[in-house]
N, CA, C and O atoms as a MOPAC input file, in Angstrom:
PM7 MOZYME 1SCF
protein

 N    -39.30100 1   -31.13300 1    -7.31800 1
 C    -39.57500 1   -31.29400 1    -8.75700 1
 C    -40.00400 1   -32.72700 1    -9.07400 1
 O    -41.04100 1   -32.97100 1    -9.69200 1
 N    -39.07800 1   -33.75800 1    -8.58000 1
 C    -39.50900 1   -34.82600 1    -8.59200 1
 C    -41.07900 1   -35.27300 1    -8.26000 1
 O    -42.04700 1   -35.74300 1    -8.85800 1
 N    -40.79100 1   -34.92200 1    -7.20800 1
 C    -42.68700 1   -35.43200 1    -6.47600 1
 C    -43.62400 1   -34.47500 1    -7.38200 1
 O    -44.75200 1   -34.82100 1    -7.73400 1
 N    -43.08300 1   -33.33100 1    -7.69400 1
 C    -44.59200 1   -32.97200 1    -8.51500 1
 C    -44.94100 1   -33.58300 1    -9.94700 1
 O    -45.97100 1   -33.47200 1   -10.61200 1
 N    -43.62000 1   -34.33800 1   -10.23600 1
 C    -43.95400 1   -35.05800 1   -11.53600 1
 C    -44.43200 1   -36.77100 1   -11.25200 1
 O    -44.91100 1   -37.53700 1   -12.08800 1
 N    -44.21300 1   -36.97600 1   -10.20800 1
 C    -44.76900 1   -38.21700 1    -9.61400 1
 C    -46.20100 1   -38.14000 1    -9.67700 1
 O    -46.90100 1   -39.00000 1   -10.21200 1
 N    -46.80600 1   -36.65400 1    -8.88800 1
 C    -48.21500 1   -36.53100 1    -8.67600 1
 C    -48.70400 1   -36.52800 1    -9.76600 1
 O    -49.81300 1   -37.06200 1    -9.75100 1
 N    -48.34100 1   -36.10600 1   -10.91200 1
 C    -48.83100 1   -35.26100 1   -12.42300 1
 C    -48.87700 1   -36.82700 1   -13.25100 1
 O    -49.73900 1   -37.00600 1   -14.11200 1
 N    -48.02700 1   -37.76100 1   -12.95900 1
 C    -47.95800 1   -38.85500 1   -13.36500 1
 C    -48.82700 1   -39.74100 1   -12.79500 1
 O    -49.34400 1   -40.44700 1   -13.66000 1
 N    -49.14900 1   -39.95600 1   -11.82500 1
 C    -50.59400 1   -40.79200 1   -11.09400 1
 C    -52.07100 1   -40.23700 1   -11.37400 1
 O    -53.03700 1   -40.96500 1   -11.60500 1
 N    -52.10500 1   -38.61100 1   -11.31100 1
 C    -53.11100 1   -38.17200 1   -11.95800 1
 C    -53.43500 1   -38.49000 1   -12.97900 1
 O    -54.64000 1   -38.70100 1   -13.12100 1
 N    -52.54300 1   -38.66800 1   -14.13700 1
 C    -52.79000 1   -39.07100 1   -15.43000 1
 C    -53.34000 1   -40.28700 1   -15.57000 1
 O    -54.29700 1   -40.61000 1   -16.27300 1
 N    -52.14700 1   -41.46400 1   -14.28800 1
 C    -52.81800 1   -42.81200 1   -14.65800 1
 C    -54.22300 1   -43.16300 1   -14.23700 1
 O    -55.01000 1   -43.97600 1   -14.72100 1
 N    -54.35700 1   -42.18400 1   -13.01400 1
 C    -56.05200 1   -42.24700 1   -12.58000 1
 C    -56.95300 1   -41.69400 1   -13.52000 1
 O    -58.14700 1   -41.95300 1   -13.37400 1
 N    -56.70100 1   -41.19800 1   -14.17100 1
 C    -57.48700 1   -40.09600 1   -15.64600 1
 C    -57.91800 1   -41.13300 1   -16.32900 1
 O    -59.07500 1   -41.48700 1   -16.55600 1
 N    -56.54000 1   -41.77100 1   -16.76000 1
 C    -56.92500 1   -42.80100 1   -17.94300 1
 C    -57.39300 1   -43.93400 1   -18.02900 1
 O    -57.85000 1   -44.50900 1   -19.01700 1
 N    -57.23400 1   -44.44300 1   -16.47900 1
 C    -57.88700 1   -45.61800 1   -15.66000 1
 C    -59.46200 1   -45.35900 1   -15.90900 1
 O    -60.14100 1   -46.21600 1   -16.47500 1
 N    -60.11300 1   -43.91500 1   -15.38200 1
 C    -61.17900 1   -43.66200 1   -15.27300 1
 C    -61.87000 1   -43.50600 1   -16.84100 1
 O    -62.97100 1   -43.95600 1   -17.15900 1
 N    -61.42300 1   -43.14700 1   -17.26500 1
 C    -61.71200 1   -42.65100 1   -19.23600 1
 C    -62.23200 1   -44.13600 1   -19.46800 1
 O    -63.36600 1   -44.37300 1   -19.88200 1
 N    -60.99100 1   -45.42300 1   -19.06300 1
 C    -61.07500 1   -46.63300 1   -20.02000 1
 C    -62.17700 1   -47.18500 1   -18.74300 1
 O    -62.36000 1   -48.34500 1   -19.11200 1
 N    -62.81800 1   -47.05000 1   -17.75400 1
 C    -63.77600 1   -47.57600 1   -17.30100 1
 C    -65.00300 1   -47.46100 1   -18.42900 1
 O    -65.56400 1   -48.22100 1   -19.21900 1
 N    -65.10300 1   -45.71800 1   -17.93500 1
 C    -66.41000 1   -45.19900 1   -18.63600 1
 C    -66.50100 1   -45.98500 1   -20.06800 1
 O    -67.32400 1   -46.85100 1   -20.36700 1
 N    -65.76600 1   -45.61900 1   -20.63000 1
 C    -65.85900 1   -46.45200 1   -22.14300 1
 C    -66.31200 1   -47.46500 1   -22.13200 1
 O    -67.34500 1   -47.57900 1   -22.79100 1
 N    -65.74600 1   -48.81000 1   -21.33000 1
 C    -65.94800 1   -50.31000 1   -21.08500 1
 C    -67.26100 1   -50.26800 1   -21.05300 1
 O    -67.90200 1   -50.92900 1   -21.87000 1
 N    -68.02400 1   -49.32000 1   -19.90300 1
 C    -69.37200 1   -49.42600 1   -19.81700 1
 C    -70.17700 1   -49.16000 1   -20.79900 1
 O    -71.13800 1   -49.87400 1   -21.08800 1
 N    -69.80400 1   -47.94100 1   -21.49700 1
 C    -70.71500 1   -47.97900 1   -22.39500 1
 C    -70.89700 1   -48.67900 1   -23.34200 1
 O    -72.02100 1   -48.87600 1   -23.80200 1
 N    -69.82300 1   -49.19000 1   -23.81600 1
 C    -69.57400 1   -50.54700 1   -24.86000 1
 C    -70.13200 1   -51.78400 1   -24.36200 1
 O    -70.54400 1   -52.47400 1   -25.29400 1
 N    -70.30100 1   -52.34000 1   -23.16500 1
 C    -70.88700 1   -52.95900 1   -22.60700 1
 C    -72.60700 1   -52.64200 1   -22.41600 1
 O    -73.37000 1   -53.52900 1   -22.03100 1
 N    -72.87800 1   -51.82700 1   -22.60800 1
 C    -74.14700 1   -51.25800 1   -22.59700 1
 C    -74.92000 1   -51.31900 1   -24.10900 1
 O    -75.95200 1   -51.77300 1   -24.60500 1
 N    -73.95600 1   -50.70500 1   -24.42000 1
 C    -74.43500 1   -51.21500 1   -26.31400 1
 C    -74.56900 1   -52.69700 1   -26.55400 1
 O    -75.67800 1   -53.13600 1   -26.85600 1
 N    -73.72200 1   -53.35800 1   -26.46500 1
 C    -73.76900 1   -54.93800 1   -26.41900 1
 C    -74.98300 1   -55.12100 1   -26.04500 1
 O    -75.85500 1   -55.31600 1   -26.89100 1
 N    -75.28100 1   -55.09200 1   -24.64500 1
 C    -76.62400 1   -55.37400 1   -24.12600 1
 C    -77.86000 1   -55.19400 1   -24.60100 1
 O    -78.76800 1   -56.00200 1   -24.40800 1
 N    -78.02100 1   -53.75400 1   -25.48100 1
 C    -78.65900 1   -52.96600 1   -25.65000 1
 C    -79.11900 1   -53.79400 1   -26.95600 1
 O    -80.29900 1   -53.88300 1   -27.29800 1
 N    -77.98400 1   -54.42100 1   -27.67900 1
 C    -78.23000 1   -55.45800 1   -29.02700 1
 C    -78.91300 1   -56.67400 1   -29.07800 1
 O    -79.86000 1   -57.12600 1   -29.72200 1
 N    -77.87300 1   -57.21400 1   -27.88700 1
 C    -78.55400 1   -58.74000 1   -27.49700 1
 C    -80.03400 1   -58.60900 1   -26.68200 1
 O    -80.70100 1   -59.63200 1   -26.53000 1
 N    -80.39300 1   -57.65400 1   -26.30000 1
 C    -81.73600 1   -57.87300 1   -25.74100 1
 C    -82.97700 1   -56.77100 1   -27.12900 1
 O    -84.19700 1   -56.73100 1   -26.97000 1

């Protein structure tokens, strides 16, 4: 029980890790997209 809430819990943090990349970029892309 434990370990499957361990896994369910790293999945998530890799989820949300990955979510707040994508975002960064695109916000970073807009920026760019202004200044040039």
């Amino acid at each position: 029980m434990v370990k499957k809430k361990l896994k369910g819990l790293i999945l998530v943090i890799i989820l949300l890790g990955v979510g707040n990349n994508i975002s960064s970029r695109k916000l970073n892309f807009n920026i760019m997209e202004k200044w040039t």
